[in-house]
Tab-separated table of C-alpha atoms in Angstrom:
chain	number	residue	atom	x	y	z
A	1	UNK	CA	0.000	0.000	0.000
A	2	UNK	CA	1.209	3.501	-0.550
A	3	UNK	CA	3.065	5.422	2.305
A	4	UNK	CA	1.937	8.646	0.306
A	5	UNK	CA	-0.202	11.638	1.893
A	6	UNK	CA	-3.500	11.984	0.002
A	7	UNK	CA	-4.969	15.393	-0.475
A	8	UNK	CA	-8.260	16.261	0.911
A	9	UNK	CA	-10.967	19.130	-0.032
A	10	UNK	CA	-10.071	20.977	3.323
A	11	UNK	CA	-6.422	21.426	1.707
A	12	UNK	CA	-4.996	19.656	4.110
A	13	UNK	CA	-3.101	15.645	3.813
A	14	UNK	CA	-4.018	12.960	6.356
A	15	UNK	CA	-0.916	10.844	6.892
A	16	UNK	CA	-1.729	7.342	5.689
A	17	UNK	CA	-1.482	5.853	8.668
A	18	UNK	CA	-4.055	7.991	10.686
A	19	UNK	CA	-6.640	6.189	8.153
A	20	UNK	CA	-9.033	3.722	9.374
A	21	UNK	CA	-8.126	0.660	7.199
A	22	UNK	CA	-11.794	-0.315	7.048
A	23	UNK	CA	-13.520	3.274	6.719
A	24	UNK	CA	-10.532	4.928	5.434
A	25	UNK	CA	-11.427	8.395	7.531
A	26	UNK	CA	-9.428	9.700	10.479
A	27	UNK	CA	-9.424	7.380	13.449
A	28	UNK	CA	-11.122	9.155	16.136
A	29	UNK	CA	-10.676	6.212	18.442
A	30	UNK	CA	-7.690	3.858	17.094
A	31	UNK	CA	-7.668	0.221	19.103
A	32	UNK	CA	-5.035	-2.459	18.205
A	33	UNK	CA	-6.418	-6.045	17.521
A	34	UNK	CA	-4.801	-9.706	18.662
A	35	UNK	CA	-2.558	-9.135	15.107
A	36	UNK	CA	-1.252	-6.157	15.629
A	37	UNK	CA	-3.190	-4.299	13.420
A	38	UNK	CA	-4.924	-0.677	14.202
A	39	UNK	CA	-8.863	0.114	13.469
A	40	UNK	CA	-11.249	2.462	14.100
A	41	UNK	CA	-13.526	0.778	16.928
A	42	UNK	CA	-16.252	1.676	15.686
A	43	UNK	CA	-15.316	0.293	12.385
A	44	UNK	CA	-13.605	-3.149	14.077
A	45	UNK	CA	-16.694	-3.559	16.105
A	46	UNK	CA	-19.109	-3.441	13.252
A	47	UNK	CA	-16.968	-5.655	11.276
A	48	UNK	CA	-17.088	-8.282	14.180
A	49	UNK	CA	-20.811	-7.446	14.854
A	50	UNK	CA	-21.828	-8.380	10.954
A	51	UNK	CA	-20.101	-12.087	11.717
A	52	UNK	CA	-16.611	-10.959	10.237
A	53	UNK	CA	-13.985	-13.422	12.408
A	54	UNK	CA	-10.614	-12.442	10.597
A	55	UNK	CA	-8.494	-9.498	10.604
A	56	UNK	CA	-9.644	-7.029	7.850
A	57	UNK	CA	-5.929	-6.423	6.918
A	58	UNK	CA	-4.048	-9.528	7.261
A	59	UNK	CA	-7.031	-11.984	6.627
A	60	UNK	CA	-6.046	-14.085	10.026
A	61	UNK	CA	-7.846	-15.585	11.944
A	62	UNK	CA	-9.253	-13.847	15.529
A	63	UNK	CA	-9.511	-15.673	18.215
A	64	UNK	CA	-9.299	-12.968	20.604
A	65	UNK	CA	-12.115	-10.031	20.269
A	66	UNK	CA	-10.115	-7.698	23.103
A	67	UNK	CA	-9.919	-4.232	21.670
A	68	UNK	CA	-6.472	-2.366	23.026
A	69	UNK	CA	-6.573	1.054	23.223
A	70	UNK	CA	-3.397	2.609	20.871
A	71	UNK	CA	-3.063	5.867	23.428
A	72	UNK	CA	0.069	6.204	21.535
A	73	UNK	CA	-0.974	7.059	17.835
A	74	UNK	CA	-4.489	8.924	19.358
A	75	UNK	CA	-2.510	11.136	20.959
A	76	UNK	CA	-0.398	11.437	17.686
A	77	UNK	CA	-3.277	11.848	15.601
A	78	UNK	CA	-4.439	14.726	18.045
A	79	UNK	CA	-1.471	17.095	17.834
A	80	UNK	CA	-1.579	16.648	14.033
A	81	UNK	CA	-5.074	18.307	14.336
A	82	UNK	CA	-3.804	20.789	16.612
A	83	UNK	CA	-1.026	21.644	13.946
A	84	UNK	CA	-3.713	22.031	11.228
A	85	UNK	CA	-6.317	23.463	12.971
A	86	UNK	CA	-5.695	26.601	10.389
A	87	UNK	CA	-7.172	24.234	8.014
A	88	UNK	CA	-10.528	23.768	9.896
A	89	UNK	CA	-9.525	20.201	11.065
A	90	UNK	CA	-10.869	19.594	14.516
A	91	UNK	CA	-8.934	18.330	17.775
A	92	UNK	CA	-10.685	14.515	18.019
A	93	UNK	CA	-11.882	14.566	21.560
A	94	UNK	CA	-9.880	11.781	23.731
A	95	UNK	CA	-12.623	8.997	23.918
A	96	UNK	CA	-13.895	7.572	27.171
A	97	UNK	CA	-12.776	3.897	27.332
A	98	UNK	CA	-15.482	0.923	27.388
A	99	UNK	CA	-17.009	-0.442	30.964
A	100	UNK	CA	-14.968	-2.595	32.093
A	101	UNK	CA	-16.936	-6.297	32.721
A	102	UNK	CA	-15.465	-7.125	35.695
A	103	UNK	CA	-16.011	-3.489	37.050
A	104	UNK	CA	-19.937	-3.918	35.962
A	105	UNK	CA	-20.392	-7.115	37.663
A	106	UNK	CA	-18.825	-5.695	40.733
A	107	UNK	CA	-21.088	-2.194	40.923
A	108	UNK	CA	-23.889	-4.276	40.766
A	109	UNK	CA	-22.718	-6.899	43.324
A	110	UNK	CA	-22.311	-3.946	45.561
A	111	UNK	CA	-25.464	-2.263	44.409
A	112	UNK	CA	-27.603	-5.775	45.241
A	113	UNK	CA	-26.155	-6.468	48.710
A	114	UNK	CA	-28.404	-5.274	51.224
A	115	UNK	CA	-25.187	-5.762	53.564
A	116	UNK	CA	-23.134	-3.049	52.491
A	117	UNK	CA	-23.914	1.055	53.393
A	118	UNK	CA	-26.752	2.761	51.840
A	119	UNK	CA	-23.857	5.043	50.773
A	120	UNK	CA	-21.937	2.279	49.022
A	121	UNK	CA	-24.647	0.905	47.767
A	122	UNK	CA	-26.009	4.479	46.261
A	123	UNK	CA	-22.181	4.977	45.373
A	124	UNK	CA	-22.462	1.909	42.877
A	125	UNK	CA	-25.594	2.760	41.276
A	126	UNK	CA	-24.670	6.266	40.793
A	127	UNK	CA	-20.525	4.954	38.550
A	128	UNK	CA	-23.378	2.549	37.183
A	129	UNK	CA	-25.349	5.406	35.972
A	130	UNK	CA	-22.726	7.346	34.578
A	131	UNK	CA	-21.326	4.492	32.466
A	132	UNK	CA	-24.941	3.569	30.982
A	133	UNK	CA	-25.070	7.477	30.084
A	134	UNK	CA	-21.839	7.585	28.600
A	135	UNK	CA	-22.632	5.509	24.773
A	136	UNK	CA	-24.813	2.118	23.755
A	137	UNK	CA	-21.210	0.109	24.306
A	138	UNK	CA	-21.429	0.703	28.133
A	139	UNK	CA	-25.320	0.268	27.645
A	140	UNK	CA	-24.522	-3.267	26.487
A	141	UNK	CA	-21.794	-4.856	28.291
A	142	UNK	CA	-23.870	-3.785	31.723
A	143	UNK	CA	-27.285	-5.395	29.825
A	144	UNK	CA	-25.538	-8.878	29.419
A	145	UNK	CA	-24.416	-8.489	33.307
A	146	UNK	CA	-28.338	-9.344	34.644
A	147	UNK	CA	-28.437	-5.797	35.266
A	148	UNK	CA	-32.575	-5.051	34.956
A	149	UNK	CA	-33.150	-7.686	37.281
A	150	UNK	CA	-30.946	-6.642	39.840
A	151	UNK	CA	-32.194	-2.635	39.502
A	152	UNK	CA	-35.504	-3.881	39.766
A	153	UNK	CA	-34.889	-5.328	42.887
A	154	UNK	CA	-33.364	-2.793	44.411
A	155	UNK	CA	-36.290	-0.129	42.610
A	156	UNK	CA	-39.204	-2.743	44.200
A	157	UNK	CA	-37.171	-2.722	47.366
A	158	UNK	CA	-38.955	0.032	49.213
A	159	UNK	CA	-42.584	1.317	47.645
A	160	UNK	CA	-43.704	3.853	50.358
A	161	UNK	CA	-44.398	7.153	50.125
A	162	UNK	CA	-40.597	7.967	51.113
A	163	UNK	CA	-38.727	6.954	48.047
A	164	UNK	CA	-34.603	6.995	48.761
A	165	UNK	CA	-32.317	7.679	46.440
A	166	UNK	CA	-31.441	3.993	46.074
A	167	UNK	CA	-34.411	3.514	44.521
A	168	UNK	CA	-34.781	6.942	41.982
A	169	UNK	CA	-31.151	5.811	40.999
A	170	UNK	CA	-31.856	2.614	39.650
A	171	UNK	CA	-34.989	4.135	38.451
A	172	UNK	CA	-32.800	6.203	36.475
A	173	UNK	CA	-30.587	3.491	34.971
A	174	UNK	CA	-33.418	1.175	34.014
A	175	UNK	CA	-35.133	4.389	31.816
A	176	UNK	CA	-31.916	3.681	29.643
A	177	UNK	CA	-32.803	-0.368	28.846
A	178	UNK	CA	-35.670	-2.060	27.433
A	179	UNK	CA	-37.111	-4.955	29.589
A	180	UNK	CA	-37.970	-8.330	28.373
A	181	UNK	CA	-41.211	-9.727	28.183
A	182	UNK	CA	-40.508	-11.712	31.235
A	183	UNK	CA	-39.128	-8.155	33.613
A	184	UNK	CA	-42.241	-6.381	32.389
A	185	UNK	CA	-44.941	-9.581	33.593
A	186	UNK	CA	-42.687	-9.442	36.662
A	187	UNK	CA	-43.609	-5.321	37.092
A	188	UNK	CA	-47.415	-5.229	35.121
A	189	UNK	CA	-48.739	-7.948	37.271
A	190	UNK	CA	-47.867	-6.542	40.795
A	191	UNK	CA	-50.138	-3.852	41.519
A	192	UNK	CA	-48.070	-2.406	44.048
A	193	UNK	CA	-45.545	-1.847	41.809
A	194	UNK	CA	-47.648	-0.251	39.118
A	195	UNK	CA	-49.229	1.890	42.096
A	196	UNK	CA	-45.304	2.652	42.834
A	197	UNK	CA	-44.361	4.011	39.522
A	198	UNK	CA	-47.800	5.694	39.279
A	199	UNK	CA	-47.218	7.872	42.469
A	200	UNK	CA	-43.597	8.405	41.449
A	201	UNK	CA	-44.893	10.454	38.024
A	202	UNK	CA	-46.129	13.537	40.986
A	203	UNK	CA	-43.095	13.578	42.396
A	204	UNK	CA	-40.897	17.144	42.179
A	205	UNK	CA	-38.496	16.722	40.335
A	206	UNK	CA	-39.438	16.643	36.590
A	207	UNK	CA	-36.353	14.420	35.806
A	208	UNK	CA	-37.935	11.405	38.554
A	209	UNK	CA	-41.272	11.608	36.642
A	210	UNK	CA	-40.310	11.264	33.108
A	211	UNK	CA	-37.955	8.686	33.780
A	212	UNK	CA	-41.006	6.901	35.912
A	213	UNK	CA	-43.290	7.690	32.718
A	214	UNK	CA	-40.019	5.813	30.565
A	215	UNK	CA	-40.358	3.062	32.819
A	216	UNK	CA	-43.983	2.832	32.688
A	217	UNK	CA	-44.450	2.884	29.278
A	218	UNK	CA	-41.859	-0.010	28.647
A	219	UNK	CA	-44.060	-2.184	30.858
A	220	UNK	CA	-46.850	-1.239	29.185
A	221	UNK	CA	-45.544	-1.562	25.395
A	222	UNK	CA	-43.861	-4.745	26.583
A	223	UNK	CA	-46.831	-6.951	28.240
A	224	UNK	CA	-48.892	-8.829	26.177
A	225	UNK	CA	-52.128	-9.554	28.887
A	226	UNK	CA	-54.853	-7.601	27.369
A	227	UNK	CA	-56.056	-7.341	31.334
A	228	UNK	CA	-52.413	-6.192	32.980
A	229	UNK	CA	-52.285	-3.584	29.908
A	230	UNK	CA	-56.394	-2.665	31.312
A	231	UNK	CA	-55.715	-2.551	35.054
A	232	UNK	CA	-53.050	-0.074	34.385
A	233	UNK	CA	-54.263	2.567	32.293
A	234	UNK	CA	-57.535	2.231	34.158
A	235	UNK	CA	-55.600	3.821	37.200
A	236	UNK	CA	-57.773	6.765	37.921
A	237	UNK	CA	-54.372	9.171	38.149
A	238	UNK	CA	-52.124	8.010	35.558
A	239	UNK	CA	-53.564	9.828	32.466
A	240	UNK	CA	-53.755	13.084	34.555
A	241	UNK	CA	-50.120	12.778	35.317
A	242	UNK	CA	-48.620	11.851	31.972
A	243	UNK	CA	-50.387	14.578	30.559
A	244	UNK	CA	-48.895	16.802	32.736
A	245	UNK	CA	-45.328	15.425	31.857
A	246	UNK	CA	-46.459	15.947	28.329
A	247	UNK	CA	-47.536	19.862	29.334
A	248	UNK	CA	-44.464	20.655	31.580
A	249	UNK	CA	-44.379	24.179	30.906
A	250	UNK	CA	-40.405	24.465	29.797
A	251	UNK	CA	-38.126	23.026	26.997
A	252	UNK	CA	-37.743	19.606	27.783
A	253	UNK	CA	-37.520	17.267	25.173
A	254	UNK	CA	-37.408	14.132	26.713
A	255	UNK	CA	-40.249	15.159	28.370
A	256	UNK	CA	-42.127	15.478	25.022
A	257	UNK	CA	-40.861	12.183	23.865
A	258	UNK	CA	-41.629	10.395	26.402
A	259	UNK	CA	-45.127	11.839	27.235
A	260	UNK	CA	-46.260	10.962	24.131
A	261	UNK	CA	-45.309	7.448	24.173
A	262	UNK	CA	-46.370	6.854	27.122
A	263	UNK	CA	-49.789	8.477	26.472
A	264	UNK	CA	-49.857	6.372	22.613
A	265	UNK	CA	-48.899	3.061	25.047
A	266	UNK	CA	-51.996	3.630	27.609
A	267	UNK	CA	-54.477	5.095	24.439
A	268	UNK	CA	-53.662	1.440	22.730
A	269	UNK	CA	-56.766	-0.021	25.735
A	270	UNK	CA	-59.488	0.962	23.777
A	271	UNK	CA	-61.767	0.702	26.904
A	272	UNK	CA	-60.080	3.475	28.794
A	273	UNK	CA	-59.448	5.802	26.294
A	274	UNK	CA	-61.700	8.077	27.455
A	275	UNK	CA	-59.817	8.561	30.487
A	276	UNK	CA	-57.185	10.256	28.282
A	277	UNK	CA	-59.657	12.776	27.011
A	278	UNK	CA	-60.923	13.619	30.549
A	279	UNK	CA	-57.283	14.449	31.727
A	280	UNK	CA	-56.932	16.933	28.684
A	281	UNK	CA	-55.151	14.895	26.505
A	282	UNK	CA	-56.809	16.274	23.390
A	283	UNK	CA	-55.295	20.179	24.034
A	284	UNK	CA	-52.290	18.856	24.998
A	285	UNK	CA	-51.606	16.770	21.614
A	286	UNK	CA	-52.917	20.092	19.888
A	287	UNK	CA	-50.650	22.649	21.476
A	288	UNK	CA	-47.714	20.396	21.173
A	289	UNK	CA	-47.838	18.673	17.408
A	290	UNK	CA	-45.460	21.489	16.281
A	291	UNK	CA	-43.101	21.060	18.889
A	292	UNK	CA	-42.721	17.274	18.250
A	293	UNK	CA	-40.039	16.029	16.566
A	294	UNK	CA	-40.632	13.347	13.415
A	295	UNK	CA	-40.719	10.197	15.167
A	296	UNK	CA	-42.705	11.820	18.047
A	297	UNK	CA	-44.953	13.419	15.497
A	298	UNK	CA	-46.255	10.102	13.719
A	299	UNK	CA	-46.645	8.646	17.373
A	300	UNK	CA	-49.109	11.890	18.505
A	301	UNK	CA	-50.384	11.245	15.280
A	302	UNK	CA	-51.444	7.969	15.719
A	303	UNK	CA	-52.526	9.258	19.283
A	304	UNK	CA	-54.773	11.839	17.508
A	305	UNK	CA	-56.379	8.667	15.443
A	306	UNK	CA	-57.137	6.396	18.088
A	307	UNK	CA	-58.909	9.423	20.363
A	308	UNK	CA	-60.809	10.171	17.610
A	309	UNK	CA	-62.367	6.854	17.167
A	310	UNK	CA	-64.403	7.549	20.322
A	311	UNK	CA	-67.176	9.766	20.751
A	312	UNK	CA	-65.670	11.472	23.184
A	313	UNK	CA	-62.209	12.373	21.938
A	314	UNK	CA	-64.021	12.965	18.598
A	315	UNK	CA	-66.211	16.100	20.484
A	316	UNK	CA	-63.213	17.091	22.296
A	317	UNK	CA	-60.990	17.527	18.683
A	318	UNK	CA	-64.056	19.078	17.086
A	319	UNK	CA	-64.021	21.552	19.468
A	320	UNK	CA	-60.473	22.979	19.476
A	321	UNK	CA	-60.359	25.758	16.996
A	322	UNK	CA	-57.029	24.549	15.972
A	323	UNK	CA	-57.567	20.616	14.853
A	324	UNK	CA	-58.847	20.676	11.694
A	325	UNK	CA	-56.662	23.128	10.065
A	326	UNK	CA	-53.271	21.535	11.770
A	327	UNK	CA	-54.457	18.063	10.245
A	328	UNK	CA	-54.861	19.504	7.012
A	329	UNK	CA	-51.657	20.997	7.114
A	330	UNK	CA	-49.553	17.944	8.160
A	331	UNK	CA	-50.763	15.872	5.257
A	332	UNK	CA	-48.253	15.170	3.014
A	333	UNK	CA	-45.666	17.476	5.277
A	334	UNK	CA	-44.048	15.053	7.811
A	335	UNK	CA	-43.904	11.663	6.736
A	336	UNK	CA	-45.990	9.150	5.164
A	337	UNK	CA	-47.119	7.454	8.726
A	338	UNK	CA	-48.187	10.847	9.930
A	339	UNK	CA	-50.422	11.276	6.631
A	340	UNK	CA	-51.915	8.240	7.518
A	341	UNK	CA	-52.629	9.203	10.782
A	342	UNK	CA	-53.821	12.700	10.057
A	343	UNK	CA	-55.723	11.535	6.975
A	344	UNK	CA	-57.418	8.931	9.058
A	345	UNK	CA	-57.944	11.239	11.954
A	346	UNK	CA	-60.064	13.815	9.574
A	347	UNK	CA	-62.051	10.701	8.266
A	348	UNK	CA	-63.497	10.054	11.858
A	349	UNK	CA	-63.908	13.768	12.710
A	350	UNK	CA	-65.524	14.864	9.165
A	351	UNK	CA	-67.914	11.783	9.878
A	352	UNK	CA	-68.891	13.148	13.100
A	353	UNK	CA	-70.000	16.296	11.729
A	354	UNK	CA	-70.908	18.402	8.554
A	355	UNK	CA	-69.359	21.541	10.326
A	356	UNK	CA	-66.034	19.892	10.391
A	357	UNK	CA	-66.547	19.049	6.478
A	358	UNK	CA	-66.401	22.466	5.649
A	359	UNK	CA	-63.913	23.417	8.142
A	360	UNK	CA	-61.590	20.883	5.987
A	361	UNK	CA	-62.459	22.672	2.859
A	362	UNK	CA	-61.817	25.802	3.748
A	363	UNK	CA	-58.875	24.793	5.241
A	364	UNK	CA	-57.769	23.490	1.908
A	365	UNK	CA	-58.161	19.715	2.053
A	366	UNK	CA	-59.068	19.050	-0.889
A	367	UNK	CA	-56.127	19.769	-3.011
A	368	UNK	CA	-54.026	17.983	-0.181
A	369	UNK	CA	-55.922	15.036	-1.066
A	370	UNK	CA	-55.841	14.655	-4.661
A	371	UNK	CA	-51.947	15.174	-4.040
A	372	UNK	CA	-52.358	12.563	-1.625
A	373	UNK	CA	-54.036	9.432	-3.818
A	374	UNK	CA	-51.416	10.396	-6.786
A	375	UNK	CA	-48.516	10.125	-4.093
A	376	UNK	CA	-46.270	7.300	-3.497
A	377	UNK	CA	-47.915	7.488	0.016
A	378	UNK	CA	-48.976	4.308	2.000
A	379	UNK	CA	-51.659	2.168	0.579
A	380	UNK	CA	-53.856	2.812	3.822
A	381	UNK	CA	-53.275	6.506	3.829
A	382	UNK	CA	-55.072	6.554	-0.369
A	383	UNK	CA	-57.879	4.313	0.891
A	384	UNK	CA	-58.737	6.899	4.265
A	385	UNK	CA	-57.904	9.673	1.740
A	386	UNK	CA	-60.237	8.629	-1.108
A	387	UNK	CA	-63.167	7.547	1.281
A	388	UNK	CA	-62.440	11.270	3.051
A	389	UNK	CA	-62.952	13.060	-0.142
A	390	UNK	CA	-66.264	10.752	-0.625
A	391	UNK	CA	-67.649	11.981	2.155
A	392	UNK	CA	-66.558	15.797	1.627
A	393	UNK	CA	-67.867	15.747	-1.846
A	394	UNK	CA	-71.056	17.434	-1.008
A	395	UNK	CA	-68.557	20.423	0.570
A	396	UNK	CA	-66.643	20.373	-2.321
A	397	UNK	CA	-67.255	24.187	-4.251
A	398	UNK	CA	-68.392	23.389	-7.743
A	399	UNK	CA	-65.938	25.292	-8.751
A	400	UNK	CA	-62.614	23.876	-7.858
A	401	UNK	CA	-64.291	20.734	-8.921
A	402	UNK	CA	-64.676	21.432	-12.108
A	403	UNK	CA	-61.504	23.446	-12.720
A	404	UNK	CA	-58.970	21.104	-10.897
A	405	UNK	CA	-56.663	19.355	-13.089
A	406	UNK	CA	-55.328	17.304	-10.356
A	407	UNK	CA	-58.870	16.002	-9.937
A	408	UNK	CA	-59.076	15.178	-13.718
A	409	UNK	CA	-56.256	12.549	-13.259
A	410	UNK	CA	-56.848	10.967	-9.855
A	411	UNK	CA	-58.347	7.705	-9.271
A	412	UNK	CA	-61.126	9.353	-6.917
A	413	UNK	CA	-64.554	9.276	-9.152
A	414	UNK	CA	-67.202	12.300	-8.393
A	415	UNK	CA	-70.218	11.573	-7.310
């Protein structure tokens, strides 16, 4: 291979051997493998993630996945960047080094014991909670380590009014990991527990209640019994209080994200729906769809849909000023799942009510839809679009009906 320097469009060279053999960009974090040969880790550890089991450079054989750090050349590759910052190239940050297994399974020995000090014990959880906050790697290696059911334990440990810190730490940690289908039987079937992490979404600190929301809606998403899944959203206090997670009053993403899928989790029991709409739900999803970001969008979205399937929710939509013409507008906007959503959302309200028909109109629906059916959109979101503009063709102005092009060429027939 050539020892050359290769020029870049920054008009500066990156010595060859500051290149990632696998990605071929500057290696921010270079590790040495069992050959002797320096990667990238996050290029090494994707190789050996996709099944790869020889060195990408020599073609032997690795028998040994331990990833050495190569301080030597980082800090090489660092005062290069520091000589050509003039350039624009960027000082790579020194990277925080894996958890440590051993380490892991010792924090959460001394987390578990009941023996040791409450201050050890906190001590533990709180290293624990920096490493699971530090990247997905540390995330991992403490996953494999039995880690959920240990913080369970110690979150279950004490479930009176006076929650310690043991317990808000773990409850902190386990917002980070999914549970199994298994951990969340073992939390959805004990009603104390669910009664636990209900009274834990008042408490006063905002960070304690979303992460008690996070938890809540993992057990919820993650439990299959159609009754576990009914007893808990038919708490008479939960909707109230993830609604006012989802209306906390200052920037706080997570906040947002996790309201809403918590809310979209409970919303999923048909029977208690209504619930959600008595706890103000439906202004809350309103004043907030702007805010949301485009995975949190679709999932309000699909929040907005399943209220509106119910009389109530469908009264409570079709009287915010606000509904119909923000519906209208996200078609074809977001993404295709939130067309869906929205289109199907409008189909249940414009049903309800002739009002809300012309509301759509004049809100400019129409056009949106014909765009919609000639889109590459989602077979479901046509169908709810084409039966919408059924419905609205009595509100349809002769006018643009006859003048539209768009309508000329869609597969929507007048009546």
């Amino acid at each position: 291979m050539p020892g050359s320097l290769e020029p870049l469009d920054v008009g500066v060279q990156i010595p060859y051997h500051f290149r990632c053999p696998i990605s071929l960009e500057l290696m921010r974090d270079p590790v040495i493998v069992e050959t002797g040969q320096t990667y990238d880790r996050p290029s090494i550890e994707s190789w050996v993630a996709t099944g790869n089991t020889t060195c990408p450079v020599t073609r032997l054989p690795l028998t040994d996945f331990t990833l050495i750090p190569n301080h030597t050349l980082r800090r090489l590759i660092q005062e290069w960047c520091v000589a050509n910052r003039s350039y624009g190239v960027e000082r790579i940050p020194t990277p925080k080094q894996p958890a440590d297994p051993v380490m892991v399974r010792s924090l959460l020995s001394q987390a578990a014991s009941e023996s040791n000090s409450r201050h050890a014990r906190l001590s533990a959880l709180r290293r624990l909670r920096g490493l699971a906050r530090d990247s997905d790697k540390n995330r991992s290696v403490i996953s494999t380590h039995n880690a959920r059911e240990v913080l369970l334990g110690v979150l279950f440990s004490e479930t009176d009014v006076n929650s310690s810190e043991l317990n808000l730490e773990s409850l902190a940690i386990l917002s980070s990991f999914p549970l199994s289908e298994s951990e969340c039987v073992l939390v959805s079937s004990d009603p104390d527990r669910i009664s636990y992490l209900i009274f834990l979404l008042s408490h006063s600190s905002i960070d304690v209640r979303v992460n008690a929301a996070s938890l809540l809606e993992n057990v919820v998403a993650g439990t299959r019994s159609p009754e576990n899944r009914a007893e808990i959203s038919n708490n008479d206090e939960v909707f109230d209080r993830i609604v006012g997670i989802l209306n906390y009053p200052l920037s706080y993403p997570r906040a947002m994200k996790v309201g809403v899928k918590a809310l979209f989790a409970l919303c999923l029991v048909k029977q208690h729906r209504h619930k959600a709409v008595e706890a103000g739900a439906v202004e809350a999803l309103i004043n907030r769809l702007a805010d949301f970001e485009k995975c949190d969008a679709e999932r309000a979205l699909a929040t907005v849909e399943l209220l509106c399937r119910i009389p109530q929710g469908c009264a409570a939509f079709a009287s915010h000023a606000l509904t119909v013409p923000l519906l209208v507008k996200i078609i074809l906007k977001i993404s295709d799942r939130a067309t869906e959503y929205a289109a199907g959302a409008l189909l249940s309200l414009c049903s309800a009510a002739e009002r809300l028909q012309r509301e759509a109109v004049a809100a400019g629906v129409l056009t949106q839809l014909l765009l919609l059916v000639q889109s590459d959109c989602t077979e479901r979101a046509k169908r709810k679009a084409q039966m919408l503009l059924k419905l609205l063709r009595d509100s349809w102005p002769e006018k643009s009906i006859r003048n539209s092009d768009d309508f000329a060429c869609s597969d929507v027939v007048p009546y």
